[in-house]
Amino acid sequence: MARIIVITSGKGGVGKTTTSAALAMGLAQRGKRTVVIDFDVGLRNLDLIMGCERRVVYDFINVINQEANLNQALIRDKRCDHLYVLPASQTRDKDALTKEGVGRVLDELSQSYDYIVCDSPAGIEHGATMAMYYADDAIVVTNPEVSSVRDSDRMLGILSSRSRRAENNDEPIREYLLLTRYNAERVDVGEMLSVEDVQEILSLTLLGVVPESKAVLTASNNGIPVILDRESDAGQSYADMVSRYLGEEVPHRFIHAEKKGFLSRLFRG
Amino acid sequence: MGLLDYFRSNQPKSSANVAKERLQILVAHDRATRGQPSYLPQLQQEILAVIRKYVDVDLDAVSVNYEQEDSREILELNIVLPDVPSAPRI
């Protein structure tokens, strides 16, 4: 049985797809058989971030409608043997994602994979609720910014009421906080909500803090999940996140601004 | 309070602190209204309309509270009547 992880946020542009790609790649690199599914029907982007946009033949909706089987639609990642991508449909409307259809595809994937990562669309509409319905774990991607934090809190309410686990009175979805686009310098001068502030408001287990980083845009330009950029702060923090998700104890990095030396402060270097 | 804090307290609050306080209030309010029946706002409007037929009360004079405990739900109505009766005097 696979573990189903939803990457969700409510607000758009906070880093859900970047996180989905990084998590899926990170899990696969550790030998876990992983599939990452794009639930953003009509506005697919995961294939671009994963760099496999030119290899899309069939998509998630084709599989749900039984116009193609899973083997035809799954795209094997060229960098990692254990990773597969199931792209979203570019054209059809979101109603094509039926609860039964999604459930059937996830059941089938569960037979042969260890982890299923569901990249949720923004908002609280049908696509987002379908992405979270079958989840075992949820990673709530949040920026240290008022509207993102509020939307994340709304998402937590929906996770606890409108999921399969909630409806069946099973053990609730495990919820984790991932803070992205974090700028430690601005936090230090009181211009940005701190990790502690956001955690106090949302009271979630902190899975990681990803600093605002140029590496994220560079990675998406190149179609390479940023976790593969081991030199970058964002890549390293995503690698830490994967370790923590798998139960390892890893200290948080990039939360505090680097202390500048006396001379560099003197010269504003 | 240290001497430094004394000088600091005179400064305006940092925008991050303002954000945190606004969010705490907002999130507490959002959570309180979560899981309430969807008819509640309309119920409040109609009750208010009926009361205003007879008594001249403010628009915010009626508060409807909904609480859910393990096996029971409580619907609490709180109406603040004006101090001086506003019935027409002769």
mmCIF file of C-alpha atoms in Angstrom:
data_model
loop_
_atom_site.group_PDB
_atom_site.id
_atom_site.type_symbol
_atom_site.label_atom_id
_atom_site.label_comp_id
_atom_site.label_asym_id
_atom_site.label_seq_id
_atom_site.Cartn_x
_atom_site.Cartn_y
_atom_site.Cartn_z
ATOM 1 C CA MET A 1 0.000 0.000 0.000
ATOM 2 C CA ALA A 2 1.289 3.399 -0.957
ATOM 3 C CA ARG A 3 1.210 6.391 1.332
ATOM 4 C CA ILE A 4 -0.699 9.276 -0.289
ATOM 5 C CA ILE A 5 0.696 12.773 0.346
ATOM 6 C CA VAL A 6 -1.124 15.930 -0.730
ATOM 7 C CA ILE A 7 0.789 19.168 -1.258
ATOM 8 C CA THR A 8 -1.719 21.910 -0.600
ATOM 9 C CA SER A 9 -1.941 25.585 0.404
ATOM 10 C CA GLY A 10 -5.137 27.349 -0.600
ATOM 11 C CA LYS A 11 -3.238 30.356 -1.918
ATOM 12 C CA GLY A 12 -1.565 30.201 -5.314
ATOM 13 C CA GLY A 13 2.083 30.872 -6.080
ATOM 14 C CA VAL A 14 3.450 29.742 -2.722
ATOM 15 C CA GLY A 15 5.470 26.810 -4.075
ATOM 16 C CA LYS A 16 3.194 23.761 -4.203
ATOM 17 C CA THR A 17 4.463 22.453 -7.527
ATOM 18 C CA THR A 18 8.099 23.209 -6.643
ATOM 19 C CA THR A 19 7.576 21.303 -3.397
ATOM 20 C CA SER A 20 5.768 18.397 -5.085
ATOM 21 C CA ALA A 21 8.611 18.000 -7.577
ATOM 22 C CA ALA A 22 11.258 18.241 -4.856
ATOM 23 C CA LEU A 23 9.537 15.808 -2.499
ATOM 24 C CA ALA A 24 8.853 13.249 -5.217
ATOM 25 C CA MET A 25 12.428 13.428 -6.497
ATOM 26 C CA GLY A 26 13.823 13.261 -2.951
ATOM 27 C CA LEU A 27 11.776 10.177 -2.060
ATOM 28 C CA ALA A 28 12.677 8.457 -5.342
ATOM 29 C CA GLN A 29 16.381 9.186 -4.838
ATOM 30 C CA ARG A 30 16.165 7.282 -1.584
ATOM 31 C CA GLY A 31 14.893 4.252 -3.450
ATOM 32 C CA LYS A 32 11.186 4.741 -2.741
ATOM 33 C CA ARG A 33 8.951 3.941 -5.698
ATOM 34 C CA THR A 34 7.224 7.289 -6.160
ATOM 35 C CA VAL A 35 4.622 8.752 -8.489
ATOM 36 C CA VAL A 36 3.732 12.443 -8.558
ATOM 37 C CA ILE A 37 0.305 13.449 -9.904
ATOM 38 C CA ASP A 38 -0.706 16.878 -11.195
ATOM 39 C CA PHE A 39 -4.274 17.636 -10.051
ATOM 40 C CA ASP A 40 -4.346 21.068 -11.693
ATOM 41 C CA VAL A 41 -6.596 20.108 -14.588
ATOM 42 C CA GLY A 42 -6.608 22.798 -17.261
ATOM 43 C CA LEU A 43 -3.491 24.548 -15.958
ATOM 44 C CA ARG A 44 -0.906 21.824 -15.801
ATOM 45 C CA ASN A 45 2.577 22.854 -14.749
ATOM 46 C CA LEU A 46 4.156 19.939 -12.962
ATOM 47 C CA ASP A 47 5.415 18.493 -16.267
ATOM 48 C CA LEU A 48 7.297 21.765 -16.904
ATOM 49 C CA ILE A 49 8.864 21.837 -13.444
ATOM 50 C CA MET A 50 9.847 18.176 -13.841
ATOM 51 C CA GLY A 51 11.191 18.854 -17.340
ATOM 52 C CA CYS A 52 9.094 16.201 -19.078
ATOM 53 C CA GLU A 53 6.580 18.442 -20.897
ATOM 54 C CA ARG A 54 7.540 17.126 -24.333
ATOM 55 C CA ARG A 55 6.980 13.517 -23.357
ATOM 56 C CA VAL A 56 3.316 13.907 -22.351
ATOM 57 C CA VAL A 57 1.093 11.674 -24.479
ATOM 58 C CA TYR A 58 -1.778 10.658 -22.229
ATOM 59 C CA ASP A 59 -2.820 12.301 -18.974
ATOM 60 C CA PHE A 60 -4.600 11.737 -15.658
ATOM 61 C CA ILE A 61 -8.061 12.406 -17.150
ATOM 62 C CA ASN A 62 -7.421 9.907 -19.976
ATOM 63 C CA VAL A 63 -6.704 7.291 -17.318
ATOM 64 C CA ILE A 64 -9.778 8.220 -15.270
ATOM 65 C CA ASN A 65 -11.950 7.988 -18.400
ATOM 66 C CA GLN A 66 -10.235 4.695 -19.300
ATOM 67 C CA GLU A 67 -9.069 6.038 -22.648
ATOM 68 C CA ALA A 68 -5.534 5.034 -21.727
ATOM 69 C CA ASN A 69 -4.068 2.746 -19.097
ATOM 70 C CA LEU A 70 -1.643 3.837 -16.415
ATOM 71 C CA ASN A 71 1.409 2.422 -18.161
ATOM 72 C CA GLN A 72 0.670 4.541 -21.212
ATOM 73 C CA ALA A 73 0.179 7.745 -19.225
ATOM 74 C CA LEU A 74 2.964 7.498 -16.624
ATOM 75 C CA ILE A 75 6.180 9.262 -17.637
ATOM 76 C CA ARG A 76 9.358 7.749 -16.236
ATOM 77 C CA ASP A 77 11.831 10.310 -14.997
ATOM 78 C CA LYS A 78 15.117 10.166 -16.900
ATOM 79 C CA ARG A 79 17.206 11.112 -13.878
ATOM 80 C CA CYS A 80 15.755 8.685 -11.361
ATOM 81 C CA ASP A 81 14.487 5.153 -12.030
ATOM 82 C CA HIS A 82 11.993 5.084 -9.195
ATOM 83 C CA LEU A 83 10.139 8.257 -10.174
ATOM 84 C CA TYR A 84 7.097 8.568 -12.413
ATOM 85 C CA VAL A 85 4.995 11.600 -13.350
ATOM 86 C CA LEU A 86 1.267 11.535 -14.111
ATOM 87 C CA PRO A 87 0.508 14.841 -15.867
ATOM 88 C CA ALA A 88 -2.768 16.752 -15.733
ATOM 89 C CA SER A 89 -4.939 17.342 -18.737
ATOM 90 C CA GLN A 90 -4.453 20.703 -20.430
ATOM 91 C CA THR A 91 -7.837 21.019 -22.050
ATOM 92 C CA ARG A 92 -10.681 19.408 -20.167
ATOM 93 C CA ASP A 93 -12.704 20.834 -17.378
ATOM 94 C CA LYS A 94 -12.168 20.006 -13.733
ATOM 95 C CA ASP A 95 -15.423 18.033 -13.372
ATOM 96 C CA ALA A 96 -13.670 15.189 -15.154
ATOM 97 C CA LEU A 97 -11.973 14.481 -11.817
ATOM 98 C CA THR A 98 -14.614 12.260 -10.251
ATOM 99 C CA LYS A 99 -14.247 10.894 -6.745
ATOM 100 C CA GLU A 100 -14.676 7.343 -8.036
ATOM 101 C CA GLY A 101 -12.256 7.841 -10.921
ATOM 102 C CA VAL A 102 -9.533 9.382 -8.770
ATOM 103 C CA GLY A 103 -10.030 6.661 -6.162
ATOM 104 C CA ARG A 104 -9.697 3.929 -8.765
ATOM 105 C CA VAL A 105 -6.456 5.365 -10.190
ATOM 106 C CA LEU A 106 -4.959 5.859 -6.716
ATOM 107 C CA ASP A 107 -5.916 2.282 -5.774
ATOM 108 C CA GLU A 108 -4.199 0.946 -8.841
ATOM 109 C CA LEU A 109 -1.071 3.027 -8.205
ATOM 110 C CA SER A 110 -1.065 1.898 -4.572
ATOM 111 C CA GLN A 111 -0.338 -1.661 -5.711
ATOM 112 C CA SER A 112 3.045 -0.824 -7.192
ATOM 113 C CA TYR A 113 4.290 2.376 -5.506
ATOM 114 C CA ASP A 114 5.466 3.364 -2.024
ATOM 115 C CA TYR A 115 4.489 7.023 -2.216
ATOM 116 C CA ILE A 116 1.907 8.950 -4.238
ATOM 117 C CA VAL A 117 2.478 12.726 -4.197
ATOM 118 C CA CYS A 118 -0.602 14.757 -5.171
ATOM 119 C CA ASP A 119 0.146 18.285 -6.402
ATOM 120 C CA SER A 120 -3.010 20.239 -5.572
ATOM 121 C CA PRO A 121 -4.232 23.260 -7.526
ATOM 122 C CA ALA A 122 -4.706 26.544 -5.655
ATOM 123 C CA GLY A 123 -8.087 27.420 -4.215
ATOM 124 C CA ILE A 124 -10.679 25.328 -2.423
ATOM 125 C CA GLU A 125 -12.585 24.228 -5.518
ATOM 126 C CA HIS A 126 -13.162 20.761 -6.873
ATOM 127 C CA GLY A 127 -9.594 20.043 -8.035
ATOM 128 C CA ALA A 128 -8.129 20.953 -4.646
ATOM 129 C CA THR A 129 -10.667 18.926 -2.681
ATOM 130 C CA MET A 130 -10.121 15.920 -4.968
ATOM 131 C CA ALA A 131 -6.347 16.149 -4.463
ATOM 132 C CA MET A 132 -6.743 15.953 -0.691
ATOM 133 C CA TYR A 133 -9.689 13.575 -0.415
ATOM 134 C CA TYR A 134 -7.707 10.327 -0.331
ATOM 135 C CA ALA A 135 -4.610 11.715 1.430
ATOM 136 C CA ASP A 136 -2.851 10.092 4.372
ATOM 137 C CA ASP A 137 -0.489 13.022 4.906
ATOM 138 C CA ALA A 138 -0.792 16.700 3.996
ATOM 139 C CA ILE A 139 2.024 19.174 3.552
ATOM 140 C CA VAL A 140 0.609 22.684 3.867
ATOM 141 C CA VAL A 141 2.901 25.023 1.938
ATOM 142 C CA THR A 142 2.801 28.506 3.451
ATOM 143 C CA ASN A 143 4.602 31.800 2.829
ATOM 144 C CA PRO A 144 5.306 34.041 5.841
ATOM 145 C CA GLU A 145 2.644 36.468 4.692
ATOM 146 C CA VAL A 146 -0.870 37.198 6.030
ATOM 147 C CA SER A 147 -3.044 35.950 3.173
ATOM 148 C CA SER A 148 -1.069 32.739 2.773
ATOM 149 C CA VAL A 149 -1.244 31.937 6.507
ATOM 150 C CA ARG A 150 -4.973 32.592 6.597
ATOM 151 C CA ASP A 151 -5.599 30.413 3.540
ATOM 152 C CA SER A 152 -3.503 27.636 5.047
ATOM 153 C CA ASP A 153 -5.662 27.732 8.154
ATOM 154 C CA ARG A 154 -8.804 27.450 6.029
ATOM 155 C CA MET A 155 -7.212 24.510 4.254
ATOM 156 C CA LEU A 156 -6.623 22.784 7.610
ATOM 157 C CA GLY A 157 -10.341 23.093 8.320
ATOM 158 C CA ILE A 158 -11.189 21.478 5.008
ATOM 159 C CA LEU A 159 -8.612 18.721 5.509
ATOM 160 C CA SER A 160 -10.172 17.798 8.826
ATOM 161 C CA SER A 161 -13.735 17.690 7.508
ATOM 162 C CA ARG A 162 -13.804 16.820 3.811
ATOM 163 C CA SER A 163 -11.395 13.911 3.422
ATOM 164 C CA ARG A 164 -11.945 10.179 3.207
ATOM 165 C CA ARG A 165 -10.290 9.738 6.584
ATOM 166 C CA ALA A 166 -12.648 12.310 8.153
ATOM 167 C CA GLU A 167 -15.725 10.775 6.519
ATOM 168 C CA ASN A 168 -14.805 7.245 7.646
ATOM 169 C CA ASN A 169 -13.799 8.412 11.145
ATOM 170 C CA ASP A 170 -10.323 6.997 10.568
ATOM 171 C CA GLU A 171 -7.163 8.386 12.105
ATOM 172 C CA PRO A 172 -6.992 11.982 10.812
ATOM 173 C CA ILE A 173 -4.649 13.125 8.034
ATOM 174 C CA ARG A 174 -1.168 13.908 9.373
ATOM 175 C CA GLU A 175 -0.610 17.603 8.703
ATOM 176 C CA TYR A 176 2.774 19.246 8.278
ATOM 177 C CA LEU A 177 3.825 22.842 7.758
ATOM 178 C CA LEU A 178 6.364 23.788 5.121
ATOM 179 C CA LEU A 179 7.331 27.445 5.198
ATOM 180 C CA THR A 180 8.658 28.638 1.840
ATOM 181 C CA ARG A 181 10.118 31.870 0.443
ATOM 182 C CA TYR A 182 11.522 32.620 3.896
ATOM 183 C CA ASN A 183 13.780 35.626 4.193
ATOM 184 C CA ALA A 184 15.727 35.418 7.465
ATOM 185 C CA GLU A 185 17.161 38.943 7.090
ATOM 186 C CA ARG A 186 13.702 40.486 6.839
ATOM 187 C CA VAL A 187 12.487 38.371 9.775
ATOM 188 C CA ASP A 188 15.390 39.659 11.882
ATOM 189 C CA VAL A 189 14.416 43.290 11.305
ATOM 190 C CA GLY A 190 10.728 42.630 11.967
ATOM 191 C CA GLU A 191 9.537 42.946 8.384
ATOM 192 C CA MET A 192 8.397 39.355 7.994
ATOM 193 C CA LEU A 193 6.525 36.818 10.117
ATOM 194 C CA SER A 194 8.975 34.400 11.729
ATOM 195 C CA VAL A 195 8.801 30.591 11.757
ATOM 196 C CA GLU A 196 7.738 30.770 15.390
ATOM 197 C CA ASP A 197 4.956 33.271 14.575
ATOM 198 C CA VAL A 198 3.502 31.092 11.818
ATOM 199 C CA GLN A 199 3.796 27.943 13.914
ATOM 200 C CA GLU A 200 2.080 29.646 16.833
ATOM 201 C CA ILE A 201 -0.839 30.629 14.621
ATOM 202 C CA LEU A 202 -1.232 27.357 12.720
ATOM 203 C CA SER A 203 0.096 24.951 15.401
ATOM 204 C CA LEU A 204 1.423 22.359 12.981
ATOM 205 C CA THR A 205 4.475 20.125 12.956
ATOM 206 C CA LEU A 206 7.193 22.002 11.078
ATOM 207 C CA LEU A 207 8.560 19.906 8.237
ATOM 208 C CA GLY A 208 10.948 22.512 6.909
ATOM 209 C CA VAL A 209 11.792 26.103 6.064
ATOM 210 C CA VAL A 210 12.802 26.836 2.483
ATOM 211 C CA PRO A 211 14.560 30.168 2.056
ATOM 212 C CA GLU A 212 13.660 32.572 -0.739
ATOM 213 C CA SER A 213 16.230 31.562 -3.303
ATOM 214 C CA LYS A 214 17.310 32.363 -6.824
ATOM 215 C CA ALA A 215 17.907 28.648 -7.306
ATOM 216 C CA VAL A 216 14.150 27.968 -7.449
ATOM 217 C CA LEU A 217 13.613 30.057 -10.586
ATOM 218 C CA THR A 218 16.791 28.738 -12.191
ATOM 219 C CA ALA A 219 15.636 25.190 -11.526
ATOM 220 C CA SER A 220 12.194 25.793 -13.002
ATOM 221 C CA ASN A 221 13.755 27.517 -16.033
ATOM 222 C CA ASN A 222 15.729 24.348 -16.651
ATOM 223 C CA GLY A 223 13.004 21.842 -15.773
ATOM 224 C CA ILE A 224 15.103 20.359 -12.985
ATOM 225 C CA PRO A 225 13.548 19.867 -9.527
ATOM 226 C CA VAL A 226 15.445 22.249 -7.233
ATOM 227 C CA ILE A 227 16.307 19.430 -4.817
ATOM 228 C CA LEU A 228 18.836 18.247 -7.424
ATOM 229 C CA ASP A 229 20.741 21.529 -7.003
ATOM 230 C CA ARG A 230 22.692 20.394 -3.972
ATOM 231 C CA GLU A 231 24.788 23.548 -3.887
ATOM 232 C CA SER A 232 21.775 25.780 -3.325
ATOM 233 C CA ASP A 233 20.160 26.651 0.002
ATOM 234 C CA ALA A 234 16.697 25.785 -1.354
ATOM 235 C CA GLY A 235 17.913 22.412 -2.642
ATOM 236 C CA GLN A 236 19.502 21.581 0.704
ATOM 237 C CA SER A 237 16.445 22.623 2.685
ATOM 238 C CA TYR A 238 14.233 20.418 0.488
ATOM 239 C CA ALA A 239 16.631 17.501 1.053
ATOM 240 C CA ASP A 240 16.312 18.124 4.819
ATOM 241 C CA MET A 241 12.531 18.199 4.436
ATOM 242 C CA VAL A 242 12.525 14.767 2.790
ATOM 243 C CA SER A 243 14.706 13.359 5.587
ATOM 244 C CA ARG A 244 12.358 14.759 8.220
ATOM 245 C CA TYR A 245 9.334 13.386 6.396
ATOM 246 C CA LEU A 246 10.967 9.956 6.533
ATOM 247 C CA GLY A 247 11.391 10.308 10.277
ATOM 248 C CA GLU A 248 15.011 11.421 10.562
ATOM 249 C CA GLU A 249 15.930 14.115 13.050
ATOM 250 C CA VAL A 250 17.515 16.936 11.100
ATOM 251 C CA PRO A 251 18.140 20.371 12.630
ATOM 252 C CA HIS A 252 16.511 23.279 10.826
ATOM 253 C CA ARG A 253 18.830 25.453 8.745
ATOM 254 C CA PHE A 254 18.457 28.814 7.023
ATOM 255 C CA ILE A 255 16.137 30.120 9.747
ATOM 256 C CA HIS A 256 18.564 32.741 10.981
ATOM 257 C CA ALA A 257 20.396 35.314 8.944
ATOM 258 C CA GLU A 258 24.132 34.841 8.692
ATOM 259 C CA LYS A 259 25.862 37.056 11.197
ATOM 260 C CA LYS A 260 27.897 39.640 9.418
ATOM 261 C CA GLY A 261 31.365 40.384 10.695
ATOM 262 C CA PHE A 262 32.267 43.736 12.183
ATOM 263 C CA LEU A 263 34.143 44.880 9.105
ATOM 264 C CA SER A 264 31.482 43.886 6.598
ATOM 265 C CA ARG A 265 28.902 45.650 8.707
ATOM 266 C CA LEU A 266 31.105 48.698 8.855
ATOM 267 C CA PHE A 267 31.386 48.766 5.094
ATOM 268 C CA ARG A 268 27.874 47.374 4.474
ATOM 269 C CA GLY A 269 29.480 44.591 2.507
ATOM 270 C CA MET B 1 12.355 45.732 31.489
ATOM 271 C CA GLY B 2 15.851 46.655 30.455
ATOM 272 C CA LEU B 3 16.953 50.110 29.517
ATOM 273 C CA LEU B 4 17.112 49.122 25.878
ATOM 274 C CA ASP B 5 13.557 47.812 25.947
ATOM 275 C CA TYR B 6 12.405 51.133 27.317
ATOM 276 C CA PHE B 7 13.687 52.897 24.235
ATOM 277 C CA ARG B 8 12.335 50.177 21.998
ATOM 278 C CA SER B 9 8.827 50.391 23.405
ATOM 279 C CA ASN B 10 8.559 53.948 22.155
ATOM 280 C CA GLN B 11 9.103 52.798 18.614
ATOM 281 C CA PRO B 12 6.166 51.785 16.440
ATOM 282 C CA LYS B 13 5.414 48.063 16.286
ATOM 283 C CA SER B 14 7.181 46.164 13.555
ATOM 284 C CA SER B 15 5.002 45.217 10.622
ATOM 285 C CA ALA B 16 5.609 41.531 11.366
ATOM 286 C CA ASN B 17 4.106 42.030 14.833
ATOM 287 C CA VAL B 18 1.096 43.798 13.359
ATOM 288 C CA ALA B 19 0.672 40.921 10.906
ATOM 289 C CA LYS B 20 0.859 38.354 13.686
ATOM 290 C CA GLU B 21 -1.724 40.104 15.846
ATOM 291 C CA ARG B 22 -4.124 40.565 12.925
ATOM 292 C CA LEU B 23 -3.753 36.917 11.972
ATOM 293 C CA GLN B 24 -4.316 35.651 15.504
ATOM 294 C CA ILE B 25 -7.626 37.508 15.734
ATOM 295 C CA LEU B 26 -8.686 36.483 12.244
ATOM 296 C CA VAL B 27 -7.781 32.825 12.603
ATOM 297 C CA ALA B 28 -9.540 32.594 15.979
ATOM 298 C CA HIS B 29 -12.665 34.045 14.385
ATOM 299 C CA ASP B 30 -12.428 31.767 11.330
ATOM 300 C CA ARG B 31 -12.053 28.726 13.546
ATOM 301 C CA ALA B 32 -15.035 29.701 15.687
ATOM 302 C CA THR B 33 -17.306 29.914 12.669
ATOM 303 C CA ARG B 34 -15.967 26.701 11.125
ATOM 304 C CA GLY B 35 -18.410 23.812 11.064
ATOM 305 C CA GLN B 36 -21.417 26.020 11.664
ATOM 306 C CA PRO B 37 -24.561 25.317 9.695
ATOM 307 C CA SER B 38 -24.669 27.361 6.493
ATOM 308 C CA TYR B 39 -28.124 28.785 7.307
ATOM 309 C CA LEU B 40 -26.786 30.707 10.304
ATOM 310 C CA PRO B 41 -26.138 34.108 8.661
ATOM 311 C CA GLN B 42 -29.585 34.118 7.041
ATOM 312 C CA LEU B 43 -31.193 33.061 10.297
ATOM 313 C CA GLN B 44 -29.506 35.995 11.985
ATOM 314 C CA GLN B 45 -30.735 38.399 9.284
ATOM 315 C CA GLU B 46 -34.334 37.218 9.537
ATOM 316 C CA ILE B 47 -34.440 37.269 13.319
ATOM 317 C CA LEU B 48 -33.085 40.790 13.235
ATOM 318 C CA ALA B 49 -35.735 41.809 10.685
ATOM 319 C CA VAL B 50 -38.525 40.463 12.904
ATOM 320 C CA ILE B 51 -37.198 42.208 16.002
ATOM 321 C CA ARG B 52 -36.794 45.482 14.153
ATOM 322 C CA LYS B 53 -40.495 45.377 13.291
ATOM 323 C CA TYR B 54 -41.262 45.942 16.959
ATOM 324 C CA VAL B 55 -38.177 47.434 18.569
ATOM 325 C CA ASP B 56 -35.735 49.906 17.117
ATOM 326 C CA VAL B 57 -32.509 47.988 17.674
ATOM 327 C CA ASP B 58 -29.146 48.388 16.025
ATOM 328 C CA LEU B 59 -28.071 46.135 13.184
ATOM 329 C CA ASP B 60 -25.515 44.481 15.426
ATOM 330 C CA ALA B 61 -27.871 44.039 18.376
ATOM 331 C CA VAL B 62 -28.553 40.401 17.622
ATOM 332 C CA SER B 63 -25.763 37.900 17.998
ATOM 333 C CA VAL B 64 -26.215 34.289 17.115
ATOM 334 C CA ASN B 65 -23.808 31.832 18.655
ATOM 335 C CA TYR B 66 -23.476 28.254 17.654
ATOM 336 C CA GLU B 67 -21.583 25.739 19.711
ATOM 337 C CA GLN B 68 -21.062 22.094 19.161
ATOM 338 C CA GLU B 69 -20.231 19.676 21.918
ATOM 339 C CA ASP B 70 -19.877 15.937 21.701
ATOM 340 C CA SER B 71 -23.510 14.993 21.449
ATOM 341 C CA ARG B 72 -25.403 18.270 21.433
ATOM 342 C CA GLU B 73 -25.530 21.531 19.576
ATOM 343 C CA ILE B 74 -26.323 24.835 21.237
ATOM 344 C CA LEU B 75 -27.846 27.734 19.369
ATOM 345 C CA GLU B 76 -27.620 30.831 21.507
ATOM 346 C CA LEU B 77 -29.438 34.064 20.663
ATOM 347 C CA ASN B 78 -28.464 37.278 22.339
ATOM 348 C CA ILE B 79 -30.533 40.395 21.719
ATOM 349 C CA VAL B 80 -29.553 43.731 23.217
ATOM 350 C CA LEU B 81 -32.624 45.899 23.670
ATOM 351 C CA PRO B 82 -32.203 49.658 23.858
ATOM 352 C CA ASP B 83 -32.239 51.258 27.336
ATOM 353 C CA VAL B 84 -35.072 53.652 26.599
ATOM 354 C CA PRO B 85 -38.084 52.140 24.892
ATOM 355 C CA SER B 86 -38.348 53.773 21.509
ATOM 356 C CA ALA B 87 -42.089 53.230 21.170
ATOM 357 C CA PRO B 88 -43.880 56.327 19.914
ATOM 358 C CA ARG B 89 -44.807 58.647 22.767
ATOM 359 C CA ILE B 90 -47.978 60.674 22.961
#
